[in-house]
Coordinates of C-alpha atoms in Angstrom, one line a residue:
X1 CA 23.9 17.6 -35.4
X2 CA 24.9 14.7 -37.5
X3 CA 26.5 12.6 -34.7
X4 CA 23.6 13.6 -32.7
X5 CA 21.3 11.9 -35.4
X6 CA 23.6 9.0 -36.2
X7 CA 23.3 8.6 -31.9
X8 CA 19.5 8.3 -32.3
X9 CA 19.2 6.1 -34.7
X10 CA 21.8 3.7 -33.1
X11 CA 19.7 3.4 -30.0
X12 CA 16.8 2.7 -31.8
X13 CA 18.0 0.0 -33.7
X14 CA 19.5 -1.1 -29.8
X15 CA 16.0 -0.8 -28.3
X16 CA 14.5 -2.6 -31.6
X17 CA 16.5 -5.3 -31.2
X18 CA 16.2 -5.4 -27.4
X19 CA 12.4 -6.0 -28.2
X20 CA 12.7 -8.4 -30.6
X21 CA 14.8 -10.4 -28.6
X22 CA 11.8 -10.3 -25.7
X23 CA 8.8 -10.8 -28.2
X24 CA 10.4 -14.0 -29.6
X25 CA 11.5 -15.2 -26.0
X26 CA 9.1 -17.8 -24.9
X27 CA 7.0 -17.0 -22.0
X28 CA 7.6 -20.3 -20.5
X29 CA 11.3 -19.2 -19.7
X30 CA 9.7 -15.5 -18.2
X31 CA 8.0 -14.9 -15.1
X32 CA 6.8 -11.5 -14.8
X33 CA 6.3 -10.3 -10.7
X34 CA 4.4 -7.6 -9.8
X35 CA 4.6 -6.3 -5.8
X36 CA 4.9 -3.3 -3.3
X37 CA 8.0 -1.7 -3.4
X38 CA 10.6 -2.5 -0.9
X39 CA 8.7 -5.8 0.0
X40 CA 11.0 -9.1 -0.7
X41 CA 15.1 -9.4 -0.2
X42 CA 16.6 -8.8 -3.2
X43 CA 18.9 -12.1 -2.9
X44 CA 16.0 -14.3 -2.5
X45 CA 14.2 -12.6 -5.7
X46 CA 18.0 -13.0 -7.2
X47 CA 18.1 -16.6 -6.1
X48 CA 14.8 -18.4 -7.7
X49 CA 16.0 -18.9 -10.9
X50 CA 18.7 -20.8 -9.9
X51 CA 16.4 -22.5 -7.4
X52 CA 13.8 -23.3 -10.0
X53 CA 16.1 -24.4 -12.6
X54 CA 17.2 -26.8 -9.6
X55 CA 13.6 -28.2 -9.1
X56 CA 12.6 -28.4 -12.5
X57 CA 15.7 -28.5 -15.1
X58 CA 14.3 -25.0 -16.4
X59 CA 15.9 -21.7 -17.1
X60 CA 13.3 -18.8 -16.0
X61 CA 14.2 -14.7 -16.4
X62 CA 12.3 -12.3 -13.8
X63 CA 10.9 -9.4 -15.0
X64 CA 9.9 -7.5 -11.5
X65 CA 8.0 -4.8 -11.2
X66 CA 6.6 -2.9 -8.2
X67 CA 3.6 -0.6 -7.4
X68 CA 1.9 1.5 -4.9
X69 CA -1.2 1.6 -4.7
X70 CA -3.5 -1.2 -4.4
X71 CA -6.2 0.0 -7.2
X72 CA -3.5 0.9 -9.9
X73 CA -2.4 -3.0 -9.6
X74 CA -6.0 -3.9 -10.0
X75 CA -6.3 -1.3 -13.0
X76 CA -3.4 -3.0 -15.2
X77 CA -4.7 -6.3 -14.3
X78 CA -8.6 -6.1 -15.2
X79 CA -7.9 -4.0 -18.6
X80 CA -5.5 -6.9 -19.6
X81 CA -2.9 -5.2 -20.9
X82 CA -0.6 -6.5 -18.6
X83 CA -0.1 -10.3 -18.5
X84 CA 1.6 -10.5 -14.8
X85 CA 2.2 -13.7 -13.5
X86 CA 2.0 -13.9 -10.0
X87 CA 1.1 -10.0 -7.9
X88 CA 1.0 -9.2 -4.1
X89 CA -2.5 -7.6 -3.5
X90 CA -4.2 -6.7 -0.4
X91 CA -7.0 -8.7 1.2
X92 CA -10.0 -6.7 0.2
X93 CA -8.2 -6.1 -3.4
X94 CA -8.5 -10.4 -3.5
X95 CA -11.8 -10.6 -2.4
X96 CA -12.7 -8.5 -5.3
X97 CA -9.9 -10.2 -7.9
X98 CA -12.5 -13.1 -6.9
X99 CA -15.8 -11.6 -7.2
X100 CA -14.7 -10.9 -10.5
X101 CA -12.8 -14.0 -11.9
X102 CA -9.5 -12.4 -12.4
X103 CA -8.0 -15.2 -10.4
X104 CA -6.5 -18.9 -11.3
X105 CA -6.1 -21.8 -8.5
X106 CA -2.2 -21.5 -7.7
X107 CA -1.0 -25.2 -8.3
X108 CA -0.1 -27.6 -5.6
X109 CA 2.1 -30.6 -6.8
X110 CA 5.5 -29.5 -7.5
X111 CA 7.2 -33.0 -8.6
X112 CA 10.4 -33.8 -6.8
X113 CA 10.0 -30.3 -4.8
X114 CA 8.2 -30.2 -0.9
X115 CA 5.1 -28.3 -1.0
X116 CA 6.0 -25.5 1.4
X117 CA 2.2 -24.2 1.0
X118 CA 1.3 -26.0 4.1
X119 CA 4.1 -23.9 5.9
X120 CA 1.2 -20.7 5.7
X121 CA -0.8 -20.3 9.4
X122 CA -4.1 -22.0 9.8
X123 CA -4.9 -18.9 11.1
X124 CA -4.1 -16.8 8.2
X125 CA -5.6 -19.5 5.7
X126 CA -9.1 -19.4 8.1
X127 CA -8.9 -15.4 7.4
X128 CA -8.3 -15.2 3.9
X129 CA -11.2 -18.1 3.5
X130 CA -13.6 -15.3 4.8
X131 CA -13.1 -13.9 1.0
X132 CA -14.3 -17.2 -0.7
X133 CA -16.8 -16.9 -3.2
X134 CA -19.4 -19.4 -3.5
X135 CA -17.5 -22.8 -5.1
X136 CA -14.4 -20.7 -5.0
X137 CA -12.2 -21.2 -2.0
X138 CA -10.0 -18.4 -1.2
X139 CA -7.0 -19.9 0.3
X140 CA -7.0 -22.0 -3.2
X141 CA -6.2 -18.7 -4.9
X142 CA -4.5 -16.9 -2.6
X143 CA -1.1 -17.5 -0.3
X144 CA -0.5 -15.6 2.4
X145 CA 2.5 -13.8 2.4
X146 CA 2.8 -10.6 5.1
X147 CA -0.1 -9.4 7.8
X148 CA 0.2 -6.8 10.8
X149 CA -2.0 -4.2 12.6
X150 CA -2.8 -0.4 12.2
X151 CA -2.0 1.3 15.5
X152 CA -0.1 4.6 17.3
X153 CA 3.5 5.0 17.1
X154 CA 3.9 7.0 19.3
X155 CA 7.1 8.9 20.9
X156 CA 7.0 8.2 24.6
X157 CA 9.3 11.0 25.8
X158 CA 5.8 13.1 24.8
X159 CA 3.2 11.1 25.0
X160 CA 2.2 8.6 27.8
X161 CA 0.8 4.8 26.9
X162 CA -2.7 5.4 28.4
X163 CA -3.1 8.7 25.4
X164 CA -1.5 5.9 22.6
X165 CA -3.8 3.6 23.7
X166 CA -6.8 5.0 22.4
X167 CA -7.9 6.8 19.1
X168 CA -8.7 10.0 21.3
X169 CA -5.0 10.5 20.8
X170 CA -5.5 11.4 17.3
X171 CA -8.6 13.8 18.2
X172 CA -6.3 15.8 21.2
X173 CA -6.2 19.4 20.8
X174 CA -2.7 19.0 23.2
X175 CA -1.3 17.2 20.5
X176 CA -1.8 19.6 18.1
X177 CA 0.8 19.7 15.0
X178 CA 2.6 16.7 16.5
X179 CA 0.4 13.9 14.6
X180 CA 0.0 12.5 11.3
X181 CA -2.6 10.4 10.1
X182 CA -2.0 7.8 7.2
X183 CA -3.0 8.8 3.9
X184 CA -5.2 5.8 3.3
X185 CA -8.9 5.9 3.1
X186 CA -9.7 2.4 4.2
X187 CA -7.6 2.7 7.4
X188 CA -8.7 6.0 8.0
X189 CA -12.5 5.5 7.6
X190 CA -12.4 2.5 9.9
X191 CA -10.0 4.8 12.8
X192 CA -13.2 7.5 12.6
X193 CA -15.6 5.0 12.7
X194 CA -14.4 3.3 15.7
X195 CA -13.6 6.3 17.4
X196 CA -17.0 7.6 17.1
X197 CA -18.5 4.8 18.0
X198 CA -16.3 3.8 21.0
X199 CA -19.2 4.0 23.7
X200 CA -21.2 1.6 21.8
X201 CA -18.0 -1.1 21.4
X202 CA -17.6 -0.7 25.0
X203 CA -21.1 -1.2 26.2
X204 CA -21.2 -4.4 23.4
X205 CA -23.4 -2.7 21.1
X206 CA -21.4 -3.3 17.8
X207 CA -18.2 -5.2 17.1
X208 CA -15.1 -3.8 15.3
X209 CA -15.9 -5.7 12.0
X210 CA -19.3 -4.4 11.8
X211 CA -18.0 -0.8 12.7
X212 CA -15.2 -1.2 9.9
X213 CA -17.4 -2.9 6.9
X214 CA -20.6 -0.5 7.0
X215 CA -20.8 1.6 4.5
X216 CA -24.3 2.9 4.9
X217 CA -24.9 6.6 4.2
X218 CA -25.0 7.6 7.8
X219 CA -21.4 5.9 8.6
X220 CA -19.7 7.4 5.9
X221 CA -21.3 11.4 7.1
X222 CA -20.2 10.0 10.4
X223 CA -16.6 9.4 9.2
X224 CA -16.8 12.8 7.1
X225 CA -17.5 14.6 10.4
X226 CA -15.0 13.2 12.6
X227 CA -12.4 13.1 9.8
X228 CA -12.8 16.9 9.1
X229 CA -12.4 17.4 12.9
X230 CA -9.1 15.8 13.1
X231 CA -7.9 17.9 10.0
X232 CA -7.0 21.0 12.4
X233 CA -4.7 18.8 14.9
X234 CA -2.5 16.9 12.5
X235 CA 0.6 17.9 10.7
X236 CA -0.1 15.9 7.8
X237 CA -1.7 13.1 5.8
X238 CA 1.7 10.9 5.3
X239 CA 1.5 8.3 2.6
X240 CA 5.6 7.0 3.5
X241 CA 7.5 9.9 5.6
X242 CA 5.9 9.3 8.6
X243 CA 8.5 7.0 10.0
X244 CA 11.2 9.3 9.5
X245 CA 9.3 12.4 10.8
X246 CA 8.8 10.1 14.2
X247 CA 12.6 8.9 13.9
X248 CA 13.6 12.8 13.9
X249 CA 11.6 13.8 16.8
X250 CA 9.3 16.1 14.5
X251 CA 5.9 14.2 15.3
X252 CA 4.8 12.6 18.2
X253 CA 1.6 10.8 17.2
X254 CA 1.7 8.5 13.7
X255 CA -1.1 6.3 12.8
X256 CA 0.5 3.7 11.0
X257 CA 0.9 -0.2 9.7
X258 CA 3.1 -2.5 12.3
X259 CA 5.4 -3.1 10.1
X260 CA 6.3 0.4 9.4
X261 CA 6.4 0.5 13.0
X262 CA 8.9 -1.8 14.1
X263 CA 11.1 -0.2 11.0
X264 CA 10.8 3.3 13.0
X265 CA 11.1 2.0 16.5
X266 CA 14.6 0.7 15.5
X267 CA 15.9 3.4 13.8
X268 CA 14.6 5.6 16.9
X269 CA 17.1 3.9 19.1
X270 CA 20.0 4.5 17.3
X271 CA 19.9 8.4 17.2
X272 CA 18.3 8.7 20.9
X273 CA 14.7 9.0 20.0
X274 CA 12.6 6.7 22.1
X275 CA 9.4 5.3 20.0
X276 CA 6.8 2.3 20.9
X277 CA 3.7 1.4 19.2
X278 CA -0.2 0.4 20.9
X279 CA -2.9 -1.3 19.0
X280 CA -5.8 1.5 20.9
X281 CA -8.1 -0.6 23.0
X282 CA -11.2 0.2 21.5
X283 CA -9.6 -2.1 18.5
X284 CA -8.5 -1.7 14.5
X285 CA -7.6 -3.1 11.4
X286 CA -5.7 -6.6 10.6
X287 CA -4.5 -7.0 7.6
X288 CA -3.3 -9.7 5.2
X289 CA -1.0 -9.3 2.0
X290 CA -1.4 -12.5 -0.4
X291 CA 0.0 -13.6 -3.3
X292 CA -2.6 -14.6 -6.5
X293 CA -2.2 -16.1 -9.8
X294 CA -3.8 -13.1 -12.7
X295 CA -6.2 -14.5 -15.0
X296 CA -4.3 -13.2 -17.9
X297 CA -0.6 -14.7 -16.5
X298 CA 1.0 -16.5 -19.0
X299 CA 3.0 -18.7 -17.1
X300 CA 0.6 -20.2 -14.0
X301 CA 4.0 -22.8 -13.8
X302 CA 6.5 -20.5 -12.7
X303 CA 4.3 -18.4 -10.6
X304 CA 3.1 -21.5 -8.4
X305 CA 6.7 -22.6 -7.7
X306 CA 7.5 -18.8 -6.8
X307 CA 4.8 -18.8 -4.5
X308 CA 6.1 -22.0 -2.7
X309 CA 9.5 -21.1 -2.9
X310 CA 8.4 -17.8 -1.2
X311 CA 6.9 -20.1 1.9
X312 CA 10.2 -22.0 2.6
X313 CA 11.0 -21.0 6.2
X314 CA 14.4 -19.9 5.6
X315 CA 13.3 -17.1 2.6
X316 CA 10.2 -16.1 5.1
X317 CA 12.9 -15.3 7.5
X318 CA 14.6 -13.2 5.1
X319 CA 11.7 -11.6 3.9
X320 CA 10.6 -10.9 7.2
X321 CA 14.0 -9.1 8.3
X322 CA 14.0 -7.1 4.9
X323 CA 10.9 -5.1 5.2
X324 CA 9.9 -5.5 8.7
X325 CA 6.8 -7.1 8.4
X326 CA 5.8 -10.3 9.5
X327 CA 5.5 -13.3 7.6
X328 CA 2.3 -15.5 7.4
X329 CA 5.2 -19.1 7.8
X330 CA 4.2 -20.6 11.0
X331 CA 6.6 -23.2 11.1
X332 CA 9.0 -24.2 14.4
X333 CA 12.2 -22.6 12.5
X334 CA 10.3 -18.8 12.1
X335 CA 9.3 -19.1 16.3
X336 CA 12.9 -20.5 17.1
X337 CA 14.3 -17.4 15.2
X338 CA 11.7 -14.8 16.9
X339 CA 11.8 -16.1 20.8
X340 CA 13.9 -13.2 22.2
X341 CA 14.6 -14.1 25.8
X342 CA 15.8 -10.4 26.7
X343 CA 12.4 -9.4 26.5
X344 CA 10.6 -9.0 29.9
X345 CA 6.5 -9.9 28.6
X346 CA 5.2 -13.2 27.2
X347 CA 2.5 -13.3 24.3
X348 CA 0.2 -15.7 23.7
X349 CA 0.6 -16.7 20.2
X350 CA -1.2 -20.2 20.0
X351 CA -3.7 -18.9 17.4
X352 CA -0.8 -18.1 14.9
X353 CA 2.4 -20.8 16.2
X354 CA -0.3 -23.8 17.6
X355 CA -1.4 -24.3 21.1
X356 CA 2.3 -25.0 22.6
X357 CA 2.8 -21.0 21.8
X358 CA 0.5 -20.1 24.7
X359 CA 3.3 -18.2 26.5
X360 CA 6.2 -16.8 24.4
X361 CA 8.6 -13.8 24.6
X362 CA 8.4 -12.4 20.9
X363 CA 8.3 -8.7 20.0
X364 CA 4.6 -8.0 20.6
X365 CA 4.7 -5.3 17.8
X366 CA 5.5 -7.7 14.9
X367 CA 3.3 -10.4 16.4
X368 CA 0.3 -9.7 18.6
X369 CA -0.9 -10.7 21.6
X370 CA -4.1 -13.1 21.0
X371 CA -6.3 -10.5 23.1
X372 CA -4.6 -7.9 21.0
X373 CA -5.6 -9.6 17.4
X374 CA -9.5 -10.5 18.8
X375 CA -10.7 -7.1 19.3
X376 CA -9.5 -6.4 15.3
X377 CA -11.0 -7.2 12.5
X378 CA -10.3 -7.3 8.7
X379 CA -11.6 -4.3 6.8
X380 CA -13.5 -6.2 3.8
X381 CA -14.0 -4.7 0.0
X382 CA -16.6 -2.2 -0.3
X383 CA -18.1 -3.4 -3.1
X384 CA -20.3 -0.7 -4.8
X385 CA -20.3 1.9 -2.1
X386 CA -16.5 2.2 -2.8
X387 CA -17.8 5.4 -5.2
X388 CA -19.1 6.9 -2.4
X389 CA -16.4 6.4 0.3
X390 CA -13.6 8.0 -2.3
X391 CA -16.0 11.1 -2.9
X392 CA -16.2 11.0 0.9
X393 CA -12.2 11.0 1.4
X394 CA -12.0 13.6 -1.6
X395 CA -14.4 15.9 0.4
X396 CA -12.2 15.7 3.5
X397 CA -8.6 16.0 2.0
X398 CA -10.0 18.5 -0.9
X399 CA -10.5 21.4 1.7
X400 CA -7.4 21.1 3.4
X401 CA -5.9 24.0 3.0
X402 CA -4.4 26.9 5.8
X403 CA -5.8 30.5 5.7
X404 CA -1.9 31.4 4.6
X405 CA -1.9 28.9 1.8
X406 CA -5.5 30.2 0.7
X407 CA -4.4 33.4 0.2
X408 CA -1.2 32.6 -1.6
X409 CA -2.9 30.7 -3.9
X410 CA -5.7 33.4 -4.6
X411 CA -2.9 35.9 -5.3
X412 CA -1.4 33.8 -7.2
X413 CA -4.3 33.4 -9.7
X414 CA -4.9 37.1 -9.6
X415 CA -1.4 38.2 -10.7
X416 CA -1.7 35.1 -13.7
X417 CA -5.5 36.6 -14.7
X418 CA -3.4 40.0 -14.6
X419 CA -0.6 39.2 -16.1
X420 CA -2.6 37.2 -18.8
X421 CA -4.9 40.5 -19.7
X422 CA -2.1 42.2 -19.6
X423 CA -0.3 40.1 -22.5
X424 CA -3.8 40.0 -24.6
X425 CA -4.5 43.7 -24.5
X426 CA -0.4 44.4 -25.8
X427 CA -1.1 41.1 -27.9
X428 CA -3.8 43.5 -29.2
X429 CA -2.7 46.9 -29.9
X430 CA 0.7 45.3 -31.7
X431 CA -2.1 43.8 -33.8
X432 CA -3.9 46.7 -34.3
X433 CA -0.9 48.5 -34.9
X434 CA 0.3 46.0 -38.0
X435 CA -2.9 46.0 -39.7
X436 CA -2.8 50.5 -39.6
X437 CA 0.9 50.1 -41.0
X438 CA -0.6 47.3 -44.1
X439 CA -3.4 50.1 -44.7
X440 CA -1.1 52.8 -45.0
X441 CA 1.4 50.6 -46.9
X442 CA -1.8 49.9 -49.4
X443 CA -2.6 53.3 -49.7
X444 CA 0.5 54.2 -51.0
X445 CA 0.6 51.5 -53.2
X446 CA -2.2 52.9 -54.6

């Protein structure tokens, strides 16, 4: 027990003066990163300090940090508690990181070091300037960093490309047990609203981005209704197994982030599994990952060079090939690196690469066709109806429960309401017992 003691109170005094050593480190020499988890290649996050000691003659120590939701970023960052220098939100978790001055401008002279800002697509600056606030411009708080599509994956053994290519797909009885949805609100809310709204897209009615960014009463019943009608047919709400359920052959249908989808399609080959992936022609959801500046980061410095370094073509690239996604870099060196002249279609990329990228052989999952990314839209903060959505979602995943799992769980809580009188009423005649043997031992007494 000693040594046990003695142990303790040695790694105490370690963790002491591990923390003492931090607190009196200046922040200037710290840059604190917070992003999504498997999102950056290690070696490039490995490399910047060497590369910023390079551009600047100063030594800087990462502390990294990764999350998973969206709102729990947001969380730390409004309550202040967390003095983050430079995080990776999504594009409707900026717009309201705007709306509600959590944001600094991210620097744009570097000294002796390029300004690789420029390097980010005019198309993904143009988007991300859809969030400005009046006299604050987005794209001067914001850096694009990764942006793809929500679509099918889809295993085409099972399922032909004219089913993947429409949200029906998701709403098909034959399909039944073989598709998962993705456990995200946002994406899901704006899947249900375009599906049940497809005859009106057609026919011109509404637009995608209209569908996807109302938030009236009558939408989100609509979405309730259709949402609760899929619950029969799908396998599951995946928030990250998805991909390896479709790898494995055990789903067929998997509504899921481009990205994740190229990851799957890959891995698919190699064990015999044949995958592809469809953007559904009534349209979806683009989306845009950024990188912003917190109002309470404590070195703005550090976390503006990151962000440049981050655009260099070269760490794009390795970016890119580490999580799959695609990188908002439009420079000649990422399209030399993508053309893949096996490939037997040609995209027009011109909105993304410039107008000479008209006609190009690139994987048409990472980047979309220009008729592909026009009938999408960028799902945009929902503001104060966000409440109301969440109770919404809660409502649809709450009663999502089998018959069989229903009962186990009510048999369950019988036996513990049994099992718990039981233990009161002995809890209660031991009692009752002790206080007839103290009478009787006071009686003698007397």
């Amino acid at each position: 027990m000693r040594k046990i003691n003695k142990w303790l109170v040695a790694c105490a005094c370690a963790l002491f003066s591990l923390t003492g050593c931090y607190n009196t480190e200046s922040r200037e020499n710290v840059l604190k990163i917070y992003n999504w988890a498997d999102y950056i290649d290690e070696d490039v996050l490995a490399e910047f300090p060497q590369w910023y000691k390079e551009q600047t003659g100063e030594d800087i120590r990462i502390v990294y940090q990764t999350f998973d939701i969206n709102e729990i970023m947001l969380t730390k960052i409004e309550r202040g508690h967390e003095d983050f220098d430079v995080v990776c939100p999504s594009e409707y978790i900026i717009e309201r990181m705007l709306r509600k001055g959590l944001l600094l401008p991210i620097d744009t002279v570097f000294g002796k070091t390029p300004n690789y800002l420029h390097n980010e697509s005019p198309y993904i600056r143009e988007q991300l300037d859809m969030l400005s606030r009046p006299g604050h411009r987005a794209s001067d708080y914001a850096v694009g960093y990764m942006w793809g599509t929500a679509g099918i994956l889809f295993n085409t053994d099972h399922v032909p490309a004219e089913d993947a290519g429409t949200w029906a797909s998701l709403w098909n009885l034959k399909y039944k047990n073989k598709i998962l949805m993705k456990e995200s609100y946002r994406d899901a809310y704006g899947t249900a609203l375009i599906y049940a709204n497809a005859g009106n897209l057609e026919k011109g009615k509404v637009t995608v981005e209209e569908l996807m960014n109302d938030y009236s009463q009558a939408s989100i019943d609509t979405v309730e209704k259709y949402l609760k009608e899929m619950k029969p047919l799908i396998a599951g709400w995946e928030a990250d197994f998805g991909k390896e359920m479709m790898t494995k052959g055990k789903a067929w249908l998997n509504m899921t982030w481009s990205g994740d989808a190229v990851w799957a399609i890959e891995e698919a080959e190699g064990v015999g599994v044949n995958l592809d992936y469809e953007v559904p022609a009534e349209g979806s959801n683009v989306w845009y990952d950024g990188w912003v500046i917190p109002k309470y980061a404590k070195n703005k410095k550090a976390a503006s060079y990151f962000i440049n370094y981050l655009c260099r073509s070269d760490v794009a690239l390795r970016n890119m090939d580490a999580c799959g996604y695609v990188s908002a870099v439009a420079t000649p060196e990422i399209l030399e690196a993508k053309i893949d002249t096996t490939l037997s279609y040609f995209s027009d990329l011109s909105y993304f690469f410039g107008p000479a990228a008209d006609s190009l052989p690139i994987d048409r999952v990472q980047y979309p066709d220009r008729k592909v990314v026009e009938r999408c839209a960028m799902i945009r903060d929902s503001g104060d109806k966000t409440e109301l959505v969440l109770e919404m979602w809660s409502r649809v995943k709450g009663d999502n429960l089998g018959v069989g799992v229903v009962i186990v769980i009510l048999v369950s809580v019988g036996v513990m309401v049994v099992f718990t009188v039981y233990r009161r009423l002995q809890r209660y005649r031991h009692e009752k017992a002790q206080r007839r043997r103290r009478n009787h031992r006071k009686r003698k007494r007397k």
